[in-house]
Every structure is written in structure tokens, then in C-alpha cells.
Amino acid sequence: MNDKIPSVLNRERNWKELYFYQKSDVVYQLSFVFCDRFIHLYKDRTRDQVIQAARSCKQNIVEGLADGVTSTEMQLKLLNVARASLQELKEDFEDYLKSRHLRLYGVDDSEFDVMLGFCRSHNKLNDYEPFFPKWTDEEMCNYGITLCRMIDRMMMSYLEVLDREFVTEGGIKERMHRARTGYRQQQDERLQQLEGEVECLRQQVAEWRAKYDDLKLRALRAYNELKEENERLKRGS
């Protein structure tokens, strides 16, 4: 009998080890420092929008992966919200460059390859923090945009995996049904097994009883024969 019952809960993922989460943390901290250095606290509403978009991306990744233990559907929705916030943040960085006539680095710019290589090979915040006070607003925007693009691609790949899992395994209600059905099936199989064992024991008891009755009869017959022989011997004497 198969003792494994289908699980209701999805496998818990360590979101801190996911590269797109690590990069989202970098983007949030970069956005905060960027706003603190280059966007006026009271005169520009973009400050709050940039920080909130960056925070929304990171927090929805965390919440989505946590909710994914019980609900793949909720995980998909929250991660998509994170992507939407990421797109908003990228747009804010691009608008900042355009409105101030700064460069958006392209493949023909000397800074592009260095920036791309750095962002590809570094995921942790402590790799970027030393540069936050040194980068110009143009550099911070370009690094922020590049990270946003990378995070988005990573999240799309991750969402495709979740989509396949959802199609093949279903949502929480389907997993609960499978788990309950699997448990009941296991109990039914165990009951059938026990009933078979009981029937086997009954047959063994019947066989032992028949052997016992036969032995008892033979013993009684031998006893009577010995008794009769003993009586004959007494009469003969």
C-alpha cells in the first residue's frame, strides 16, 4: 500500500535566496538613496511615487511567495502586482532622465557594458551600497532601469514555472480534494487489508479447531481403549 498522501501545501520557497528578490531589495534601497539625494522632499511628488513603487515591488514578492504555500493563484496575482510596480518604477527613472535631458545608456555607450556586467554578476545589496553616495543621478537611474529590466525577466521566468505548476497541480481546493481523497483511499485500502487478514485468521482458527477436535477424539478413544484393557486385566487376575 502506498502510504504517501498528496500534500495540501506547496513547497515553501526561501525567497531571500531568489535572485529577483535580492535585486528588488537593491532597487528599493537605490531608489530611497536616489530620492534622498536628488529629489526635493517637498517640491516633487515623484519622490513618494518612486519609493512606494520600489517598496511595492519588494513587498509583494515577499507576500506572494509566502502566500504561495497555500495558494498558487494568490502568488501569481501578487507577483504580477510586483511586476506592475516595477514597470512603474522603471518609467519614473526613464522620465527623470528625459525631463532633465540626461542619457539613457545604450549599447553604443561606453558605460553600458560595464553597467550590464556589474548588474548581471551582483545581486546582494552590499555589492551596490558603496556606490550609492558616489553615482550621479544619471548613473543611478541607469542602474535602476537595468535592474528593473533584469528583475522583470527573472520574474517572468518564475511566473511561467508557477503557471505550469498551477495547470498541472491545480489550486488549493483541488489539492485539498486530492489530499482528502488520497487519505480516504488509503484508509479503504488499509481496511480491505485488515479484512483479508481477519479472514485468513478465521481460516487458520478453523483449521486449528478441526485439528484440536481430531486430537481430542483420538485421545479420548485411546483413553477408552486403555480403560477397557485395564478392566480386562483386572478381571483376568
PDB file of C-alpha atoms in Angstrom:
ATOM      1  CA  MET A   1       0.000   0.000   0.000  1.00  0.00           C
ATOM      2  CA  ASN A   2       1.234   3.488  -0.818  1.00  0.00           C
ATOM      3  CA  ASP A   3       1.449   5.478   2.432  1.00  0.00           C
ATOM      4  CA  LYS A   4       2.116   8.805   0.714  1.00  0.00           C
ATOM      5  CA  ILE A   5      -0.842  11.188   0.823  1.00  0.00           C
ATOM      6  CA  PRO A   6      -0.895  14.188  -1.590  1.00  0.00           C
ATOM      7  CA  SER A   7       0.082  17.391   0.235  1.00  0.00           C
ATOM      8  CA  VAL A   8      -2.261  20.369   0.540  1.00  0.00           C
ATOM      9  CA  LEU A   9       0.608  22.836   0.981  1.00  0.00           C
ATOM     10  CA  ASN A  10       3.027  23.879  -1.726  1.00  0.00           C
ATOM     11  CA  ARG A  11       6.738  23.635  -1.123  1.00  0.00           C
ATOM     12  CA  GLU A  12       7.903  26.696   0.776  1.00  0.00           C
ATOM     13  CA  ARG A  13      10.471  28.690  -1.156  1.00  0.00           C
ATOM     14  CA  ASN A  14      13.231  30.639   0.532  1.00  0.00           C
ATOM     15  CA  TRP A  15      12.562  33.997  -1.091  1.00  0.00           C
ATOM     16  CA  LYS A  16      15.751  35.524   0.319  1.00  0.00           C
ATOM     17  CA  GLU A  17      17.753  33.160  -1.887  1.00  0.00           C
ATOM     18  CA  LEU A  18      15.947  34.161  -5.094  1.00  0.00           C
ATOM     19  CA  TYR A  19      17.974  36.496  -7.278  1.00  0.00           C
ATOM     20  CA  PHE A  20      14.986  38.598  -8.319  1.00  0.00           C
ATOM     21  CA  TYR A  21      14.148  39.253  -4.671  1.00  0.00           C
ATOM     22  CA  GLN A  22      17.755  40.173  -3.866  1.00  0.00           C
ATOM     23  CA  LYS A  23      17.846  42.580  -6.804  1.00  0.00           C
ATOM     24  CA  SER A  24      14.463  44.048  -5.784  1.00  0.00           C
ATOM     25  CA  ASP A  25      15.958  44.834  -2.379  1.00  0.00           C
ATOM     26  CA  VAL A  26      18.840  46.600  -4.145  1.00  0.00           C
ATOM     27  CA  VAL A  27      16.380  48.579  -6.275  1.00  0.00           C
ATOM     28  CA  TYR A  28      14.400  49.674  -3.222  1.00  0.00           C
ATOM     29  CA  GLN A  29      17.482  50.884  -1.357  1.00  0.00           C
ATOM     30  CA  LEU A  30      18.863  52.510  -4.516  1.00  0.00           C
ATOM     31  CA  SER A  31      15.536  54.303  -5.049  1.00  0.00           C
ATOM     32  CA  PHE A  32      15.476  55.552  -1.490  1.00  0.00           C
ATOM     33  CA  VAL A  33      19.008  56.945  -1.678  1.00  0.00           C
ATOM     34  CA  PHE A  34      18.346  58.366  -5.137  1.00  0.00           C
ATOM     35  CA  CYS A  35      15.301  60.268  -3.882  1.00  0.00           C
ATOM     36  CA  ASP A  36      17.132  61.418  -0.782  1.00  0.00           C
ATOM     37  CA  ARG A  37      19.995  62.805  -2.870  1.00  0.00           C
ATOM     38  CA  PHE A  38      18.301  64.164  -5.982  1.00  0.00           C
ATOM     39  CA  ILE A  39      14.559  64.706  -5.462  1.00  0.00           C
ATOM     40  CA  HIS A  40      13.376  67.509  -3.208  1.00  0.00           C
ATOM     41  CA  LEU A  41      11.489  66.317  -0.164  1.00  0.00           C
ATOM     42  CA  TYR A  42       8.566  68.761  -0.501  1.00  0.00           C
ATOM     43  CA  LYS A  43       8.596  70.131  -4.045  1.00  0.00           C
ATOM     44  CA  ASP A  44       8.350  66.933  -6.097  1.00  0.00           C
ATOM     45  CA  ARG A  45       5.678  64.256  -5.626  1.00  0.00           C
ATOM     46  CA  THR A  46       7.766  61.874  -7.713  1.00  0.00           C
ATOM     47  CA  ARG A  47       9.790  61.148  -4.580  1.00  0.00           C
ATOM     48  CA  ASP A  48       6.947  59.309  -2.844  1.00  0.00           C
ATOM     49  CA  GLN A  49       5.912  57.572  -6.042  1.00  0.00           C
ATOM     50  CA  VAL A  50       9.409  56.219  -6.706  1.00  0.00           C
ATOM     51  CA  ILE A  51       9.892  54.963  -3.153  1.00  0.00           C
ATOM     52  CA  GLN A  52       6.412  53.424  -2.949  1.00  0.00           C
ATOM     53  CA  ALA A  53       6.750  51.701  -6.336  1.00  0.00           C
ATOM     54  CA  ALA A  54      10.101  50.205  -5.297  1.00  0.00           C
ATOM     55  CA  ARG A  55       8.708  49.133  -1.932  1.00  0.00           C
ATOM     56  CA  SER A  56       5.581  47.656  -3.506  1.00  0.00           C
ATOM     57  CA  CYS A  57       7.689  45.518  -5.809  1.00  0.00           C
ATOM     58  CA  LYS A  58       9.801  44.094  -2.996  1.00  0.00           C
ATOM     59  CA  GLN A  59       6.977  43.599  -0.501  1.00  0.00           C
ATOM     60  CA  ASN A  60       4.636  41.948  -2.992  1.00  0.00           C
ATOM     61  CA  ILE A  61       7.380  39.489  -3.892  1.00  0.00           C
ATOM     62  CA  VAL A  62       7.688  38.563  -0.207  1.00  0.00           C
ATOM     63  CA  GLU A  63       3.928  38.366   0.353  1.00  0.00           C
ATOM     64  CA  GLY A  64       3.350  36.468  -2.877  1.00  0.00           C
ATOM     65  CA  LEU A  65       5.952  33.818  -2.087  1.00  0.00           C
ATOM     66  CA  ALA A  66       4.617  33.471   1.473  1.00  0.00           C
ATOM     67  CA  ASP A  67       1.027  33.091   0.240  1.00  0.00           C
ATOM     68  CA  GLY A  68       2.242  30.604  -2.356  1.00  0.00           C
ATOM     69  CA  VAL A  69       2.499  27.927   0.345  1.00  0.00           C
ATOM     70  CA  THR A  70      -1.290  27.690   0.346  1.00  0.00           C
ATOM     71  CA  SER A  71      -2.385  29.480  -2.827  1.00  0.00           C
ATOM     72  CA  THR A  72      -0.615  29.405  -6.183  1.00  0.00           C
ATOM     73  CA  GLU A  73      -3.347  31.656  -7.556  1.00  0.00           C
ATOM     74  CA  MET A  74      -2.668  34.370  -4.940  1.00  0.00           C
ATOM     75  CA  GLN A  75       1.066  34.027  -5.538  1.00  0.00           C
ATOM     76  CA  LEU A  76       0.584  34.638  -9.249  1.00  0.00           C
ATOM     77  CA  LYS A  77      -1.556  37.720  -8.580  1.00  0.00           C
ATOM     78  CA  LEU A  78       0.823  39.282  -6.062  1.00  0.00           C
ATOM     79  CA  LEU A  79       3.903  38.651  -8.167  1.00  0.00           C
ATOM     80  CA  ASN A  80       2.135  40.274 -11.081  1.00  0.00           C
ATOM     81  CA  VAL A  81       1.398  43.284  -8.836  1.00  0.00           C
ATOM     82  CA  ALA A  82       5.117  43.363  -8.053  1.00  0.00           C
ATOM     83  CA  ARG A  83       5.875  43.416 -11.783  1.00  0.00           C
ATOM     84  CA  ALA A  84       3.422  46.265 -12.315  1.00  0.00           C
ATOM     85  CA  SER A  85       5.112  48.282  -9.560  1.00  0.00           C
ATOM     86  CA  LEU A  86       8.471  47.507 -11.141  1.00  0.00           C
ATOM     87  CA  GLN A  87       7.289  48.827 -14.504  1.00  0.00           C
ATOM     88  CA  GLU A  88       6.047  51.997 -12.804  1.00  0.00           C
ATOM     89  CA  LEU A  89       9.418  52.466 -11.120  1.00  0.00           C
ATOM     90  CA  LYS A  90      11.314  51.939 -14.381  1.00  0.00           C
ATOM     91  CA  GLU A  91       9.069  54.504 -16.065  1.00  0.00           C
ATOM     92  CA  ASP A  92       9.784  57.023 -13.283  1.00  0.00           C
ATOM     93  CA  PHE A  93      13.538  56.584 -13.740  1.00  0.00           C
ATOM     94  CA  GLU A  94      13.189  56.998 -17.510  1.00  0.00           C
ATOM     95  CA  ASP A  95      11.029  60.123 -17.067  1.00  0.00           C
ATOM     96  CA  TYR A  96      13.627  61.606 -14.751  1.00  0.00           C
ATOM     97  CA  LEU A  97      16.311  61.171 -17.417  1.00  0.00           C
ATOM     98  CA  LYS A  98      14.119  62.597 -20.182  1.00  0.00           C
ATOM     99  CA  SER A  99      12.921  65.609 -18.213  1.00  0.00           C
ATOM    100  CA  ARG A 100      16.464  66.585 -17.316  1.00  0.00           C
ATOM    101  CA  HIS A 101      17.981  65.733 -20.705  1.00  0.00           C
ATOM    102  CA  LEU A 102      20.223  63.039 -19.283  1.00  0.00           C
ATOM    103  CA  ARG A 103      21.345  59.909 -21.121  1.00  0.00           C
ATOM    104  CA  LEU A 104      19.674  56.518 -21.085  1.00  0.00           C
ATOM    105  CA  TYR A 105      22.648  54.236 -21.683  1.00  0.00           C
ATOM    106  CA  GLY A 106      22.506  52.107 -24.810  1.00  0.00           C
ATOM    107  CA  VAL A 107      24.760  49.526 -26.396  1.00  0.00           C
ATOM    108  CA  ASP A 108      26.817  52.265 -28.064  1.00  0.00           C
ATOM    109  CA  ASP A 109      27.643  53.989 -24.782  1.00  0.00           C
ATOM    110  CA  SER A 110      30.929  53.180 -23.073  1.00  0.00           C
ATOM    111  CA  GLU A 111      29.211  52.825 -19.689  1.00  0.00           C
ATOM    112  CA  PHE A 112      26.677  50.266 -20.910  1.00  0.00           C
ATOM    113  CA  ASP A 113      28.781  47.076 -20.906  1.00  0.00           C
ATOM    114  CA  VAL A 114      30.320  47.838 -17.509  1.00  0.00           C
ATOM    115  CA  MET A 115      26.892  48.540 -16.001  1.00  0.00           C
ATOM    116  CA  LEU A 116      25.326  45.445 -17.557  1.00  0.00           C
ATOM    117  CA  GLY A 117      28.158  43.179 -16.449  1.00  0.00           C
ATOM    118  CA  PHE A 118      28.033  44.521 -12.900  1.00  0.00           C
ATOM    119  CA  CYS A 119      24.263  44.105 -12.565  1.00  0.00           C
ATOM    120  CA  ARG A 120      24.366  40.604 -14.012  1.00  0.00           C
ATOM    121  CA  SER A 121      27.043  39.369 -11.648  1.00  0.00           C
ATOM    122  CA  HIS A 122      25.917  41.105  -8.449  1.00  0.00           C
ATOM    123  CA  ASN A 123      22.685  40.506  -6.576  1.00  0.00           C
ATOM    124  CA  LYS A 124      23.306  41.494  -2.953  1.00  0.00           C
ATOM    125  CA  LEU A 125      22.780  44.953  -1.534  1.00  0.00           C
ATOM    126  CA  ASN A 126      26.267  45.158  -0.003  1.00  0.00           C
ATOM    127  CA  ASP A 127      27.742  44.937  -3.534  1.00  0.00           C
ATOM    128  CA  TYR A 128      25.944  48.150  -4.535  1.00  0.00           C
ATOM    129  CA  GLU A 129      25.820  50.241  -1.362  1.00  0.00           C
ATOM    130  CA  PRO A 130      29.373  51.623  -1.608  1.00  0.00           C
ATOM    131  CA  PHE A 131      28.433  53.218  -4.957  1.00  0.00           C
ATOM    132  CA  PHE A 132      25.178  54.866  -3.862  1.00  0.00           C
ATOM    133  CA  PRO A 133      26.863  58.014  -2.473  1.00  0.00           C
ATOM    134  CA  LYS A 134      29.197  58.228  -5.496  1.00  0.00           C
ATOM    135  CA  TRP A 135      26.993  57.681  -8.539  1.00  0.00           C
ATOM    136  CA  THR A 136      25.498  60.666 -10.302  1.00  0.00           C
ATOM    137  CA  ASP A 137      21.733  60.884 -10.755  1.00  0.00           C
ATOM    138  CA  GLU A 138      22.224  59.747 -14.367  1.00  0.00           C
ATOM    139  CA  GLU A 139      24.170  56.677 -13.239  1.00  0.00           C
ATOM    140  CA  MET A 140      21.688  55.790 -10.500  1.00  0.00           C
ATOM    141  CA  CYS A 141      18.762  55.996 -12.911  1.00  0.00           C
ATOM    142  CA  ASN A 142      20.500  53.815 -15.476  1.00  0.00           C
ATOM    143  CA  TYR A 143      21.484  51.214 -12.904  1.00  0.00           C
ATOM    144  CA  GLY A 144      17.937  51.294 -11.537  1.00  0.00           C
ATOM    145  CA  ILE A 145      16.440  50.821 -15.009  1.00  0.00           C
ATOM    146  CA  THR A 146      18.825  47.957 -15.806  1.00  0.00           C
ATOM    147  CA  LEU A 147      17.990  46.198 -12.553  1.00  0.00           C
ATOM    148  CA  CYS A 148      14.270  46.675 -13.187  1.00  0.00           C
ATOM    149  CA  ARG A 149      14.609  45.018 -16.591  1.00  0.00           C
ATOM    150  CA  MET A 150      16.559  42.088 -15.157  1.00  0.00           C
ATOM    151  CA  ILE A 151      14.125  41.580 -12.295  1.00  0.00           C
ATOM    152  CA  ASP A 152      11.218  41.633 -14.712  1.00  0.00           C
ATOM    153  CA  ARG A 153      12.772  38.945 -16.935  1.00  0.00           C
ATOM    154  CA  MET A 154      13.574  36.773 -13.924  1.00  0.00           C
ATOM    155  CA  MET A 155      10.066  37.158 -12.558  1.00  0.00           C
ATOM    156  CA  MET A 156       8.534  36.292 -15.917  1.00  0.00           C
ATOM    157  CA  SER A 157      10.546  33.048 -15.992  1.00  0.00           C
ATOM    158  CA  TYR A 158       9.438  32.308 -12.445  1.00  0.00           C
ATOM    159  CA  LEU A 159       5.798  33.049 -13.273  1.00  0.00           C
ATOM    160  CA  GLU A 160       5.964  30.672 -16.235  1.00  0.00           C
ATOM    161  CA  VAL A 161       7.078  27.901 -13.864  1.00  0.00           C
ATOM    162  CA  LEU A 162       4.227  28.743 -11.474  1.00  0.00           C
ATOM    163  CA  ASP A 163       1.792  28.785 -14.368  1.00  0.00           C
ATOM    164  CA  ARG A 164       2.794  25.245 -15.377  1.00  0.00           C
ATOM    165  CA  GLU A 165       2.522  24.093 -11.757  1.00  0.00           C
ATOM    166  CA  PHE A 166      -0.937  25.613 -11.456  1.00  0.00           C
ATOM    167  CA  VAL A 167      -2.107  23.917 -14.659  1.00  0.00           C
ATOM    168  CA  THR A 168      -0.752  20.505 -13.664  1.00  0.00           C
ATOM    169  CA  GLU A 169      -1.403  20.584  -9.903  1.00  0.00           C
ATOM    170  CA  GLY A 170      -4.324  22.983  -9.540  1.00  0.00           C
ATOM    171  CA  GLY A 171      -5.154  25.369  -6.716  1.00  0.00           C
ATOM    172  CA  ILE A 172      -5.681  24.889  -3.005  1.00  0.00           C
ATOM    173  CA  LYS A 173      -9.203  23.449  -3.352  1.00  0.00           C
ATOM    174  CA  GLU A 174      -8.035  20.845  -5.845  1.00  0.00           C
ATOM    175  CA  ARG A 175      -5.069  19.908  -3.660  1.00  0.00           C
ATOM    176  CA  MET A 176      -7.343  19.642  -0.620  1.00  0.00           C
ATOM    177  CA  HIS A 177      -9.674  17.364  -2.578  1.00  0.00           C
ATOM    178  CA  ARG A 178      -6.762  15.186  -3.724  1.00  0.00           C
ATOM    179  CA  ALA A 179      -5.338  15.013  -0.217  1.00  0.00           C
ATOM    180  CA  ARG A 180      -8.688  14.090   1.333  1.00  0.00           C
ATOM    181  CA  THR A 181      -9.456  11.595  -1.415  1.00  0.00           C
ATOM    182  CA  GLY A 182      -5.968  10.117  -1.080  1.00  0.00           C
ATOM    183  CA  TYR A 183      -6.392   9.766   2.691  1.00  0.00           C
ATOM    184  CA  ARG A 184      -9.773   8.080   2.357  1.00  0.00           C
ATOM    185  CA  GLN A 185      -8.446   5.783  -0.343  1.00  0.00           C
ATOM    186  CA  GLN A 186      -5.540   4.872   1.912  1.00  0.00           C
ATOM    187  CA  GLN A 187      -7.930   4.088   4.769  1.00  0.00           C
ATOM    188  CA  ASP A 188     -10.119   1.979   2.476  1.00  0.00           C
ATOM    189  CA  GLU A 189      -7.071   0.039   1.298  1.00  0.00           C
ATOM    190  CA  ARG A 190      -5.976  -0.495   4.901  1.00  0.00           C
ATOM    191  CA  LEU A 191      -9.476  -1.681   5.847  1.00  0.00           C
ATOM    192  CA  GLN A 192      -9.504  -4.141   2.954  1.00  0.00           C
ATOM    193  CA  GLN A 193      -6.078  -5.376   4.011  1.00  0.00           C
ATOM    194  CA  LEU A 194      -7.249  -5.889   7.603  1.00  0.00           C
ATOM    195  CA  GLU A 195     -10.416  -7.651   6.463  1.00  0.00           C
ATOM    196  CA  GLY A 196      -8.272 -10.018   4.388  1.00  0.00           C
ATOM    197  CA  GLU A 197      -6.027 -10.669   7.386  1.00  0.00           C
ATOM    198  CA  VAL A 198      -9.065 -11.342   9.614  1.00  0.00           C
ATOM    199  CA  GLU A 199     -10.481 -13.811   7.101  1.00  0.00           C
ATOM    200  CA  CYS A 200      -7.101 -15.554   6.909  1.00  0.00           C
ATOM    201  CA  LEU A 201      -7.007 -15.779  10.716  1.00  0.00           C
ATOM    202  CA  ARG A 202     -10.534 -17.205  10.745  1.00  0.00           C
ATOM    203  CA  GLN A 203      -9.479 -19.921   8.337  1.00  0.00           C
ATOM    204  CA  GLN A 204      -6.419 -20.708  10.478  1.00  0.00           C
ATOM    205  CA  VAL A 205      -8.566 -20.860  13.622  1.00  0.00           C
ATOM    206  CA  ALA A 206     -10.998 -23.205  11.851  1.00  0.00           C
ATOM    207  CA  GLU A 207      -8.103 -25.440  10.783  1.00  0.00           C
ATOM    208  CA  TRP A 208      -6.642 -25.439  14.296  1.00  0.00           C
ATOM    209  CA  ARG A 209     -10.059 -26.189  15.786  1.00  0.00           C
ATOM    210  CA  ALA A 210     -10.507 -29.152  13.436  1.00  0.00           C
ATOM    211  CA  LYS A 211      -7.059 -30.451  14.369  1.00  0.00           C
ATOM    212  CA  TYR A 212      -7.839 -29.944  18.042  1.00  0.00           C
ATOM    213  CA  ASP A 213     -11.143 -31.796  17.763  1.00  0.00           C
ATOM    214  CA  ASP A 214      -9.417 -34.638  15.929  1.00  0.00           C
ATOM    215  CA  LEU A 215      -6.667 -34.867  18.554  1.00  0.00           C
ATOM    216  CA  LYS A 216      -9.253 -34.726  21.336  1.00  0.00           C
ATOM    217  CA  LEU A 217     -11.248 -37.538  19.740  1.00  0.00           C
ATOM    218  CA  ARG A 218      -8.155 -39.697  19.233  1.00  0.00           C
ATOM    219  CA  ALA A 219      -7.035 -39.059  22.793  1.00  0.00           C
ATOM    220  CA  LEU A 220     -10.481 -39.986  24.137  1.00  0.00           C
ATOM    221  CA  ARG A 221     -10.509 -43.118  22.012  1.00  0.00           C
ATOM    222  CA  ALA A 222      -7.068 -44.119  23.280  1.00  0.00           C
ATOM    223  CA  TYR A 223      -8.147 -43.421  26.845  1.00  0.00           C
ATOM    224  CA  ASN A 224     -11.223 -45.627  26.495  1.00  0.00           C
ATOM    225  CA  GLU A 225      -9.149 -48.403  24.924  1.00  0.00           C
ATOM    226  CA  LEU A 226      -6.663 -48.256  27.793  1.00  0.00           C
ATOM    227  CA  LYS A 227      -9.505 -48.225  30.304  1.00  0.00           C
ATOM    228  CA  GLU A 228     -11.121 -51.300  28.734  1.00  0.00           C
ATOM    229  CA  GLU A 229      -7.785 -53.117  28.637  1.00  0.00           C
ATOM    230  CA  ASN A 230      -7.214 -52.269  32.265  1.00  0.00           C
ATOM    231  CA  GLU A 231     -10.639 -53.690  33.205  1.00  0.00           C
ATOM    232  CA  ARG A 232      -9.913 -56.897  31.325  1.00  0.00           C
ATOM    233  CA  LEU A 233      -6.618 -57.293  33.131  1.00  0.00           C
ATOM    234  CA  LYS A 234      -8.331 -56.880  36.492  1.00  0.00           C
ATOM    235  CA  ARG A 235     -10.964 -59.474  35.672  1.00  0.00           C
ATOM    236  CA  GLY A 236      -8.329 -61.916  34.452  1.00  0.00           C
ATOM    237  CA  SER A 237      -6.393 -61.647  37.653  1.00  0.00           C
TER     238      SER A 237
END
